[in-house]
Short mmCIF file of C-alpha atoms in Angstrom, two decimals:
data_model
loop_
_atom_site.label_atom_id
_atom_site.label_comp_id
_atom_site.label_asym_id
_atom_site.label_seq_id
_atom_site.Cartn_x
_atom_site.Cartn_y
_atom_site.Cartn_z
CA MET A 1 30.25 26.97 27.43
CA LYS A 2 29.41 23.34 28.10
CA ILE A 3 25.76 24.06 27.44
CA LEU A 4 26.60 25.70 24.11
CA LEU A 5 28.69 22.68 23.07
CA TYR A 6 25.85 20.33 24.09
CA ILE A 7 23.34 22.31 22.03
CA PHE A 8 25.74 22.41 19.08
CA PHE A 9 26.31 18.65 19.13
CA SER A 10 22.60 17.97 19.66
CA PHE A 11 21.54 19.92 16.59
CA ILE A 12 24.45 19.10 14.29
CA LEU A 13 25.60 15.56 15.03
CA ILE A 14 22.32 13.82 15.81
CA PRO A 15 20.64 14.81 12.51
CA CYS A 16 23.77 13.71 10.63
CA ASN A 17 23.63 10.28 12.23
CA GLY A 18 19.96 9.98 11.40
CA GLN A 19 20.65 10.97 7.80
CA SER A 20 23.38 8.40 7.27
CA LYS A 21 21.08 5.67 8.61
CA ILE A 22 18.38 6.67 6.12
CA GLN A 23 20.95 6.60 3.30
CA LYS A 24 22.07 3.14 4.40
CA GLU A 25 18.49 1.82 4.34
CA ASN A 26 17.97 3.25 0.84
CA SER A 27 21.30 1.86 -0.40
CA GLU A 28 20.20 -1.64 0.67
CA LEU A 29 17.44 -1.41 -1.93
CA ASP A 30 19.76 0.03 -4.60
CA ILE A 31 16.98 0.96 -7.02
CA THR A 32 17.38 3.17 -10.07
CA THR A 33 14.24 4.80 -11.47
CA THR A 34 14.15 6.34 -14.95
CA TYR A 35 11.14 8.44 -15.93
CA PRO A 36 9.71 8.42 -19.45
CA LYS A 37 10.82 11.06 -21.94
CA ILE A 38 8.33 10.19 -24.67
CA ASN A 39 4.67 9.15 -24.84
CA LEU A 40 4.25 6.47 -27.49
CA SER A 41 2.30 3.99 -25.42
CA GLN A 42 -1.10 4.20 -27.15
CA ILE A 43 -1.94 1.22 -29.37
CA PRO A 44 -4.93 0.62 -31.68
CA LYS A 45 -8.24 -0.26 -30.00
CA THR A 46 -8.47 -3.36 -32.19
CA TRP A 47 -6.25 -5.54 -34.35
CA LYS A 48 -7.68 -5.35 -37.87
CA SER A 49 -5.78 -8.45 -39.02
CA LEU A 50 -3.30 -10.97 -37.66
CA ASN A 51 -0.51 -9.01 -39.35
CA THR A 52 -1.35 -5.85 -37.34
CA ILE A 53 -0.63 -7.54 -33.99
CA GLN A 54 2.67 -6.20 -32.69
CA LYS A 55 5.52 -8.73 -32.85
CA ASP A 56 7.72 -7.87 -29.83
CA TRP A 57 6.29 -7.50 -26.31
CA ILE A 58 7.75 -6.69 -22.89
CA LYS A 59 6.24 -7.32 -19.46
CA VAL A 60 4.76 -4.37 -17.56
CA GLU A 61 4.18 -4.18 -13.80
CA LYS A 62 1.86 -1.89 -11.89
CA ASP A 63 2.34 -0.10 -8.58
CA LYS A 64 0.51 2.71 -6.77
CA ASP A 65 2.01 5.24 -9.23
CA GLY A 66 0.93 3.42 -12.41
CA TYR A 67 2.51 1.15 -15.01
CA LEU A 68 6.26 0.53 -15.19
CA ILE A 69 8.92 -1.74 -16.67
CA TYR A 70 10.81 -3.66 -13.98
CA GLN A 71 14.37 -4.80 -14.57
CA PRO A 72 15.03 -7.42 -11.87
CA CYS A 73 18.29 -8.01 -10.06
CA ASP A 74 18.28 -11.70 -10.88
CA GLY A 75 17.37 -12.38 -14.49
CA LYS A 76 15.80 -10.23 -17.17
CA THR A 77 12.46 -8.62 -17.90
CA GLU A 78 10.10 -11.13 -19.50
CA THR A 79 9.35 -10.76 -23.21
CA VAL A 80 7.23 -12.44 -25.87
CA LYS A 81 7.99 -12.47 -29.59
CA LEU A 82 5.66 -13.46 -32.44
CA GLU A 83 7.58 -14.69 -35.47
CA GLY A 84 5.47 -15.99 -38.34
CA ALA A 85 3.86 -19.21 -37.08
CA SER A 86 5.79 -19.32 -33.81
CA LEU A 87 5.82 -17.57 -30.45
CA THR A 88 8.86 -17.34 -28.16
CA ILE A 89 8.51 -16.65 -24.43
CA ASN A 90 11.62 -15.30 -22.72
CA TRP A 91 11.25 -16.04 -19.01
CA ARG A 92 12.95 -14.08 -16.23
CA ILE A 93 15.46 -16.78 -15.27
CA GLU A 94 14.59 -19.95 -17.17
CA ASN A 95 15.58 -20.56 -20.77
CA SER A 96 13.33 -19.20 -23.48
CA GLN A 97 10.58 -21.45 -24.80
CA LYS A 98 9.50 -21.53 -28.44
CA PHE A 99 6.02 -22.63 -29.47
CA GLU A 100 4.76 -23.50 -32.90
CA LEU A 101 1.33 -21.91 -33.34
CA GLU A 102 -1.17 -24.46 -34.56
CA LYS A 103 -4.33 -22.38 -34.52
CA PHE A 104 -4.60 -18.59 -34.34
CA THR A 105 -7.97 -16.84 -33.95
CA ARG A 106 -8.94 -13.20 -33.35
CA LEU A 107 -11.70 -12.78 -30.74
CA THR A 108 -14.10 -10.29 -29.17
CA ASP A 109 -14.50 -7.57 -31.77
CA ASN A 110 -10.85 -7.97 -32.83
CA ASN A 111 -9.40 -6.75 -29.51
CA ALA A 112 -8.18 -10.21 -28.49
CA PHE A 113 -6.73 -13.39 -29.93
CA ARG A 114 -6.15 -16.95 -28.85
CA ALA A 115 -3.67 -19.46 -30.17
CA ASP A 116 -2.87 -23.10 -29.56
CA GLY A 117 0.87 -23.49 -29.18
CA TYR A 118 3.06 -26.58 -29.08
CA ASP A 119 6.63 -26.75 -27.74
CA VAL A 120 8.21 -29.37 -30.01
CA GLU A 121 11.38 -29.71 -27.90
CA ASN A 122 9.57 -30.39 -24.59
CA LYS A 123 6.40 -31.86 -26.14
CA ILE A 124 4.17 -29.41 -24.26
CA GLY A 125 1.08 -27.75 -25.64
CA PHE A 126 -1.03 -24.96 -24.24
CA GLU A 127 -3.40 -22.16 -25.00
CA ILE A 128 -2.20 -18.57 -25.38
CA LYS A 129 -4.55 -15.59 -25.09
CA ALA A 130 -3.93 -11.86 -25.46
CA ARG A 131 -6.48 -9.07 -25.01
CA ILE A 132 -6.17 -5.28 -25.24
CA VAL A 133 -7.12 -3.96 -21.79
CA ASP A 134 -5.88 -0.35 -21.93
CA TYR A 135 -5.18 0.91 -25.43
CA LYS A 136 -4.32 4.44 -24.22
CA ASN A 137 -1.44 3.09 -22.12
CA GLY A 138 -0.62 0.35 -24.63
CA ILE A 139 -1.43 -2.50 -22.21
CA VAL A 140 -2.38 -6.02 -23.28
CA LEU A 141 -3.18 -8.89 -20.90
CA TRP A 142 -1.42 -12.10 -21.95
CA GLU A 143 -2.47 -15.44 -20.45
CA PHE A 144 -0.64 -18.73 -20.92
CA ASN A 145 0.32 -21.78 -18.94
CA GLY A 146 -1.28 -20.40 -15.74
CA ASN A 147 0.54 -17.06 -16.05
CA LYS A 148 -1.02 -13.63 -16.52
CA TRP A 149 1.28 -10.87 -17.72
CA LEU A 150 0.50 -7.27 -18.55
CA MET A 151 2.58 -6.41 -21.60
CA THR A 152 3.23 -3.57 -23.99
CA PRO A 153 4.82 -3.52 -27.44
CA LYS A 154 8.61 -3.27 -27.06
CA GLU A 155 8.72 0.00 -29.00
CA ASN A 156 6.89 1.54 -26.01
CA PHE A 157 9.71 0.63 -23.62
CA LYS A 158 10.84 4.25 -23.15
CA SER A 159 7.24 5.44 -22.63
CA PHE A 160 7.15 3.86 -19.17
CA ARG A 161 8.84 4.51 -15.89
CA ILE A 162 11.68 1.99 -15.59
CA ILE A 163 12.73 0.60 -12.22
CA LYS A 164 16.02 -1.26 -12.18
CA ASN A 165 16.98 -3.37 -9.16
CA ASN A 166 20.76 -2.99 -9.16
CA CYS A 167 22.92 -5.79 -7.85
CA GLU A 168 26.57 -5.43 -8.70
CA THR A 169 27.97 -8.21 -6.52
CA GLU A 170 25.13 -10.04 -4.78
CA LYS A 171 21.45 -10.93 -5.13
CA LYS A 172 19.00 -8.31 -3.84
CA LYS A 173 15.38 -8.78 -2.84
CA GLU A 174 13.08 -8.28 -5.81
CA LEU A 175 10.29 -5.70 -5.60
CA ASP A 176 6.65 -6.69 -5.28
CA PHE A 177 3.92 -5.10 -7.39
CA LEU A 178 0.13 -4.93 -7.44
CA PRO A 179 -1.64 -8.12 -8.52
CA ILE A 180 -3.11 -8.25 -12.00
CA GLU A 181 -6.73 -7.20 -11.81
CA ASP A 182 -9.49 -9.11 -13.53
CA TYR A 183 -10.03 -6.98 -16.60
CA LYS A 184 -13.48 -7.13 -18.14
#
């Protein structure tokens, strides 16, 4: 009888303890993943005019499974908005920054542009570049102020896997993603 009880507890209780530990480790991450329901991500191979460049952009990350939108625990997903002769960068944590565009030029067979921007409030100027790197997935490489961001037009938001780092009451570690490759 004792042997039967030992076998019972060995097969039933030990796996349960192992399972709860795994659940605890996963709950420490507290990640929610939403998979795309639509496929709108393709963008034109070129921008035929300055007016055809999409106005609202959202940052895209990349991991071993492909492109995704990351919603961090602390802050918000970075965005860029073109409005007439200005460009607004919404950073993850810092306040947004608005630049007046002084010079705007399409480049490289119309699949890229560069602009000189000037932040009137902070008296900072810098160069902004954007280049289509993957039109099928709707990915554009933006470069400014030492930053490189992969971005997609905001209307493509639901075309990507979305990973949300939940943090109801306290800060959680943010996820790390693959570095931005040097696109040719």
